[in-house]
C-alpha atoms as one frame of an Amber mdcrd trajectory, in Angstrom:
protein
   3.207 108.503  86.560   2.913 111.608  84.728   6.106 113.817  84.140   4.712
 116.264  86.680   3.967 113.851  89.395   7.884 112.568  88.880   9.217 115.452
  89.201   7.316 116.657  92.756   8.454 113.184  93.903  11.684 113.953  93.284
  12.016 117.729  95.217   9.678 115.643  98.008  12.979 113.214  98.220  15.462
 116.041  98.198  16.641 117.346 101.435  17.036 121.360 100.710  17.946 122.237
 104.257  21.417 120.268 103.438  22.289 122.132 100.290  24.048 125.285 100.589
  24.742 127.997  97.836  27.859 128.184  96.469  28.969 131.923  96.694  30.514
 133.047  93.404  32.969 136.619  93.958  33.344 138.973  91.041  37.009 140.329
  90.069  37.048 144.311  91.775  40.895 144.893  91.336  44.324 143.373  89.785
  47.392 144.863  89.870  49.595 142.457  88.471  50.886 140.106  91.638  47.598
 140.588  94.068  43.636 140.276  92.821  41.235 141.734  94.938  37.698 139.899
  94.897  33.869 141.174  96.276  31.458 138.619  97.258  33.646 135.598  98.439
  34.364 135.069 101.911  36.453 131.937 101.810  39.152 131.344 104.358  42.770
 131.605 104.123  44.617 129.096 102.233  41.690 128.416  99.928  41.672 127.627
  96.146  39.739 129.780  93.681  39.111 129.702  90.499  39.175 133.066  88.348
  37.230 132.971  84.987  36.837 135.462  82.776  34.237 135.984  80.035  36.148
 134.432  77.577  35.953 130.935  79.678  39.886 130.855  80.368  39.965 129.722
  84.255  43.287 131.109  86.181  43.734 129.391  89.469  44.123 131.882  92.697
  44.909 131.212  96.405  42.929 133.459  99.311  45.978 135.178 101.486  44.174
 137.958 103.153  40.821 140.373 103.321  41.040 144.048 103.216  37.276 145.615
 104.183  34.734 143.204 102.448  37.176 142.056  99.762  39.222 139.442  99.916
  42.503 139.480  98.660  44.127 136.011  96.554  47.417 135.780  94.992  47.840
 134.271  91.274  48.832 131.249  90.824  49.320 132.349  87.040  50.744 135.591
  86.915  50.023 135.470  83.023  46.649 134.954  82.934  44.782 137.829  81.197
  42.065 138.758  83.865  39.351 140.990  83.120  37.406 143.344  85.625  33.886
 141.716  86.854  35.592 138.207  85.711  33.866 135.487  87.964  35.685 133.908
  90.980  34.499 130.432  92.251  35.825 128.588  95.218  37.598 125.246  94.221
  37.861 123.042  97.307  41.697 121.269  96.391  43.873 123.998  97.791  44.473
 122.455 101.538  45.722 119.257 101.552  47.666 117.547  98.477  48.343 114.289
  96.972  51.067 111.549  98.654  51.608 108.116  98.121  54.985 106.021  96.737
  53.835 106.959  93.335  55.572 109.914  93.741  58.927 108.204  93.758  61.141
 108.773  90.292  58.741 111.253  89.186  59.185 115.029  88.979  55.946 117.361
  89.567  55.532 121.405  90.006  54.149 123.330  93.021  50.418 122.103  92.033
  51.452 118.792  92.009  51.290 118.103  88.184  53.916 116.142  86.508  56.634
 117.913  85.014  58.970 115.080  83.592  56.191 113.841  80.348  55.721 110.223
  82.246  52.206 110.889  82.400  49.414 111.045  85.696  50.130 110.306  88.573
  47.740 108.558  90.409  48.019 108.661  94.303  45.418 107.181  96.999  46.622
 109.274  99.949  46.217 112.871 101.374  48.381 115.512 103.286  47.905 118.859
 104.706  49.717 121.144 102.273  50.837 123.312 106.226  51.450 119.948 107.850
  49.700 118.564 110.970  50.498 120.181 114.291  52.116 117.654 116.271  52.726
 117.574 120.148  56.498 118.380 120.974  56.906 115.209 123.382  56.333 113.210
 120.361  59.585 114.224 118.681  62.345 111.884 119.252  65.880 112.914 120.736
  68.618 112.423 118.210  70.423 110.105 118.881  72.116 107.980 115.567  74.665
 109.440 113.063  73.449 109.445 109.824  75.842 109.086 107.229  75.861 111.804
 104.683  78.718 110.136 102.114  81.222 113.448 102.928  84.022 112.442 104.670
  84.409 116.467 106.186  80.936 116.119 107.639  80.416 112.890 108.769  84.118
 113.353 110.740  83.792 117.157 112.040  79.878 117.798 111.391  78.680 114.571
 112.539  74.988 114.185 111.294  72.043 112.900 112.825  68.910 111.173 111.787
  66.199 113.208 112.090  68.637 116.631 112.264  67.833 119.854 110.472  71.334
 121.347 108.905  71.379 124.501 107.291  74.144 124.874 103.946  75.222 128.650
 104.634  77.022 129.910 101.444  77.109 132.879  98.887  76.588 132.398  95.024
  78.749 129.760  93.146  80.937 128.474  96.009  79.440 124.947  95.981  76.395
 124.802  97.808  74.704 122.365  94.791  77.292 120.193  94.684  77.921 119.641
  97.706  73.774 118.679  98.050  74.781 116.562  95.375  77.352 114.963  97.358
  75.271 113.978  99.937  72.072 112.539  98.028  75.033 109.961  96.336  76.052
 109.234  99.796  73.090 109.369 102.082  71.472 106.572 104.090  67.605 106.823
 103.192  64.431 105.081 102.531  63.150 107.818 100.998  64.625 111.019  99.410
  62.338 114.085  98.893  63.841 117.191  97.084  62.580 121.325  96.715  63.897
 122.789  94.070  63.249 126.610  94.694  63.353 129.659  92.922  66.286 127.899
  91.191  66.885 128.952  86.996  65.035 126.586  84.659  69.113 125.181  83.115
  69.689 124.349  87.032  66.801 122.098  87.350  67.407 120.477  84.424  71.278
 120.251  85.527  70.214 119.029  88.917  67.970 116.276  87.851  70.175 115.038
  85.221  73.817 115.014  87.552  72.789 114.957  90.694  69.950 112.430  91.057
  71.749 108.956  89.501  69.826 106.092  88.499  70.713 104.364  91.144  68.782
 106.126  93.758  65.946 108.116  91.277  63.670 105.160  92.119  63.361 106.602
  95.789  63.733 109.939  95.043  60.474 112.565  94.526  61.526 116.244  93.074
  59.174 119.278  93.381  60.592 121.959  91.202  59.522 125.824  91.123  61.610
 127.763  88.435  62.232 131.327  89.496  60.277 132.778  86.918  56.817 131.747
  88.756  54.855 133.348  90.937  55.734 133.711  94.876  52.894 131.737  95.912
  53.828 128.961  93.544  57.471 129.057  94.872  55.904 129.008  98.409  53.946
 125.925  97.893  56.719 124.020  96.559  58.622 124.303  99.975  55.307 123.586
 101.708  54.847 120.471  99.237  57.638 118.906  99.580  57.818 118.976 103.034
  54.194 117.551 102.957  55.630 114.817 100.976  58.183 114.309 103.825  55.660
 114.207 106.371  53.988 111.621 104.842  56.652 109.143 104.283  57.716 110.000
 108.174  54.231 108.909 109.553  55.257 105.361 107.744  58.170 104.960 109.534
  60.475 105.305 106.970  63.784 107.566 107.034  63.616 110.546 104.735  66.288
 113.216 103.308  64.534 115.803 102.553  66.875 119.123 101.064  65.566 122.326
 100.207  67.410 124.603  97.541  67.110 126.912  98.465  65.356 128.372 101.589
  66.901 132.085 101.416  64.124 131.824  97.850  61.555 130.624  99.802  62.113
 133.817 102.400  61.952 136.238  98.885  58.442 134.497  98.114  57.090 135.172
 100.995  58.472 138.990 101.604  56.858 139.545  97.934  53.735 138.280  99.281
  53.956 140.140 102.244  54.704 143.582 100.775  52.037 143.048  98.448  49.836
 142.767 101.793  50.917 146.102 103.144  53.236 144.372 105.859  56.017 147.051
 106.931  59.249 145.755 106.038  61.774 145.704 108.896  65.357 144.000 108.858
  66.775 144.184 105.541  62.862 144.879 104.209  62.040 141.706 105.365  58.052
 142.050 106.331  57.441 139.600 109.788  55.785 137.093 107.577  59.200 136.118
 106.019  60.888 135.659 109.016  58.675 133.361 111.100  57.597 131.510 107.945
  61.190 129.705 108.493  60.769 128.473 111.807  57.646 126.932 110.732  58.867
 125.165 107.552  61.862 123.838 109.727  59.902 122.735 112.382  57.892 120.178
 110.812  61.301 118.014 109.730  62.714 115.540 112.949  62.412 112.376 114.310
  58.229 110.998 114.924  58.879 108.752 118.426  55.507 107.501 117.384  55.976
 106.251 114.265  59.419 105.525 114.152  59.964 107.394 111.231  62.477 110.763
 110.921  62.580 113.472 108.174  66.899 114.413 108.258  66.590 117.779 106.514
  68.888 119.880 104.670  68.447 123.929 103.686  70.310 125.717 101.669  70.928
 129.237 102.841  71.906 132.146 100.288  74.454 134.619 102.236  74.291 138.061
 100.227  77.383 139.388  99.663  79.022 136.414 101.617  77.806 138.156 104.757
  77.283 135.085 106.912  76.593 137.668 109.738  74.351 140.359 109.278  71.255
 138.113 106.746  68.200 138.130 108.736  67.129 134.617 106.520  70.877 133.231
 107.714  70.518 134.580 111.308  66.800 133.210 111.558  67.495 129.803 109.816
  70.826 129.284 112.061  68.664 130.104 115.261  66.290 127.235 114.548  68.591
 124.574 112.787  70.077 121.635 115.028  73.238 122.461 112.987  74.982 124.712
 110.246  77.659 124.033 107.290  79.449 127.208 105.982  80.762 127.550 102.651
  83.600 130.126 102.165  84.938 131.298  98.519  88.482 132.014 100.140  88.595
 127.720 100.559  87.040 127.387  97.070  89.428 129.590  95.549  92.104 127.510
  96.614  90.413 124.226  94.899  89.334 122.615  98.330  85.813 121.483  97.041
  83.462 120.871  99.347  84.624 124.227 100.571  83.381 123.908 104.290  85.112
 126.595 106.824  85.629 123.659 109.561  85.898 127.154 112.011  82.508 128.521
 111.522  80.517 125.590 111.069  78.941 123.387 114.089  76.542 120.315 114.475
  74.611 120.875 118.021  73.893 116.900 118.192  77.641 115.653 117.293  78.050
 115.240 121.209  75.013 112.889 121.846  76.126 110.718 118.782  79.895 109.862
 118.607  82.497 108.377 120.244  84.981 110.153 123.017  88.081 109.247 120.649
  86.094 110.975 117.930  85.884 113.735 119.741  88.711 114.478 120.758  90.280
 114.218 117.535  87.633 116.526 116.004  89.017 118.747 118.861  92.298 118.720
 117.815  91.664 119.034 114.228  89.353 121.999 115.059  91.898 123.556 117.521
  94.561 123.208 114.920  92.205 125.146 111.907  91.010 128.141 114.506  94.700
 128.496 115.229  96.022 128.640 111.858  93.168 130.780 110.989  93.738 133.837
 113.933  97.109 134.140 112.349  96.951 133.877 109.138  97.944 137.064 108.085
 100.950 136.936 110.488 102.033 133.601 108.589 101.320 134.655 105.290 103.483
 138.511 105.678 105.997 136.153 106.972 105.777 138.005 109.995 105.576 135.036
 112.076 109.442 133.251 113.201 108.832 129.817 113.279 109.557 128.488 117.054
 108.143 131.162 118.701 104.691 129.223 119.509 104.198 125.759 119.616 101.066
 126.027 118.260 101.415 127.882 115.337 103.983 125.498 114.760 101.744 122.745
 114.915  98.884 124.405 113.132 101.333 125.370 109.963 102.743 121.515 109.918
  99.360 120.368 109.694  98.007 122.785 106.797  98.123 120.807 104.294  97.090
 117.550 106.031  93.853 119.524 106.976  92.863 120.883 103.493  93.219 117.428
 101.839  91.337 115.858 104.649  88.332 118.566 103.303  89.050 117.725  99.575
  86.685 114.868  98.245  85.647 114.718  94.991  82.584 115.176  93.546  81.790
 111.523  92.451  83.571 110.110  95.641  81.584 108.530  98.423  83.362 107.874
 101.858  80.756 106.284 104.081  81.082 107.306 108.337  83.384 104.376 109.600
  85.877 105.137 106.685  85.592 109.536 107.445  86.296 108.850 111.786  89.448
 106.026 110.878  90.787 108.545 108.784  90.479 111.745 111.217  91.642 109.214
 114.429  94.700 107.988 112.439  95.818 111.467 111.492  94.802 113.812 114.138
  93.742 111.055 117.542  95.727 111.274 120.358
């Protein structure tokens, strides 16, 4: 058969109808954070590729259209893009890789390893925004779950498959204490976000927090601060991805997030850059209701059996634990919140935990009556102290005058070394309630 003749056989055997062009964009605008691209109507939440005419290829994310154009966010802010430069769809943005390979291995937003042990080669796929699941299918909570911390576990009582939010300002613990609990914590699987944190605390974290002994069960996704929002985005939206997927095999995950006040900054950058209107605190919409979202995929799967217990930790500016739209939003939507105060950590109580101000909404479905009531008692005796503090500490106060007071002073002491726990110490649940029953039950 003549070279001809093969090659009419072969267009003969292709099907053209089935092929479809593949639309290539050109570069319009960039203005440092947002590129702006003509020809290329891809969706939202799609990967493209950005190459300019010196070959390098920049990767790019699709987050909104303005006109005809559509608008991506760079996933390299350092990547030297040139007007006209060529933008191609690449089809790997939606849904990333999951599998127990991840386990004792440390990757980035894009999933690439960042700890020099080489590929990782998974089998199994995730939606990188999770898979919308029907609300009757979450499970009540209705087990403790021990977190290690003898404060929680007696006066915050945890639950498997409960969201907790760590509410604290800068330096008053809020890494240890996460530290704390990953030594401690009952879990198949443990699944951590590093966000927006500085590259020495990443380091730090991995190298004193996460111990050898539970590293093998352990996947990190780490996002220095010095990337791009979007990149700091999808970490959060990894991880939690990575959470989902060890849920849906009926395992028990931790999963903690560090922090989710960074994750709110990523997305009010992106947001801004869109032309949102800022409103509380310059907070654009976007910023706000990405929390509930994030926080809603983590719970207990009645399906599967499986449960995602997730921690957050919440940045209070200034220590306001009041007024912070990202701590007002994230306490709103939490099943439970730990506050950190630096008055308690300037006295040396470490984890510094204001008993007062901090609450688990599912302690009542999962512990005893004679816990209770002696997590009343201890809690009655710290609001007490604390409305009349200043009174006892002018030495305005006569002891006698209230029985209370009285009771609240004697007990002082016995309450702040009930908080104290070291670092390296691990007091498991039964140990935490025998210890708050024999000193403050009935």
């Amino acid at each position: 058969m003549s070279l001809a003749a093969r090659a009419s056989a072969l267009l003969e055997a292709v099907d053209l109808g089935s092929i479809q062009p593949r639309r290539i964009g050109r570069l319009a605008s960039f203005d440092g954070l947002m590129l702006e691209a003509t020809g290329f109507p891809e969706p939202v939440g799609a990967n493209a590729r950005v190459i300019d005419a010196d070959g390098h290829a920049a990767l790019a994310e699709v987050v909104g259209f303005r006109g005809d154009r559509t608008l991506l966010m760079a996933l390299d802010a350092d990547a030297p893009h040139s007007c006209g430069a060529r933008v191609e769809p690449d089809r790997r943005g939606t849904n990333v890789d999951v599998g127990p390979q991840l386990l004792g291995r440390v990757v980035d937003a894009l999933g690439h390893p960042l700890d020099g042990l080489g590929p990782i080669q998974t089998k199994a796929r995730w939606p990188l925004a999770g898979k919308r699941q029907n609300p009757l299918d979450r499970a009540r909570v209705t087990q403790p779950f021990d977190t290690g911390v003898r404060a929680i576990n007696a006066m915050l009582t945890a639950g498997v498959g409960q969201r907790i939010a760590i509410v604290a300002g800068s330096g008053v613990g809020k890494s240890v204490l996460m530290g704390q609990i990953l030594e401690g914590a009952e879990a198949d699987v443990i699944v951590v976000g590093l966000v927006g944190e500085r590259s020495r605390e990443v380091s730090d974290f991995l190298a004193t927090k996460i111990g050898p002994d539970i590293k093998s069960k352990t996947a990190v996704v780490a996002v220095p601060a010095d990337h791009p929002p979007i990149l700091r985005l999808r970490a959060a939206m990894r991880a939690t991805a990575i959470a989902e997927y060890f849920r849906d095999q009926g395992l028990r995950v931790l999963l903690l997030i560090d922090s989710l006040t960074r994750v709110a900054h990523a997305q009010r950058e992106i947001g801004l850059s869109l032309g949102e209107p800022p409103t509380m605190k310059g907070y654009p919409p976007s910023a706000l209701g990405l929390i509930p979202r994030l926080i809603e995929r983590a719970g207990a799967d009645a399906l599967t059996g499986g449960s995602i217990t997730a921690l957050y930790t919440v940045l209070a500016d200034g220590d306001d634990t009041t007024d912070d739209p990202i701590v007002d939003t994230a306490r709103a939507i939490v099943d439970g919140h730990i506050v950190l105060t630096r008055s308690l950590a300037e006295q040396g109580v470490f984890p510094a935990i204001d008993i007062g101000k901090s609450l688990s909404r599912v302690m009542a479905d999962i512990v005893g009556p004679e816990h209770t009531a002696a997590a009343r008692t201890l809690r009655l005796l710290w609001s007490t102290y604390e409305e009349n503090r200043d009174l006892i500490l002018m030495g305005a106060y006569k002891a006698g005058s209230d029985p209370a007071i009285d009771a609240a002073v004697a007990h002082r002491q016995l309450i702040l070394n009930f908080l104290r726990q070291d670092q390296r110490e691990t007091v498991d649940l039964n140990a935490s309630v025998t210890t708050l029953v024999d000193n403050f039950g009935a």
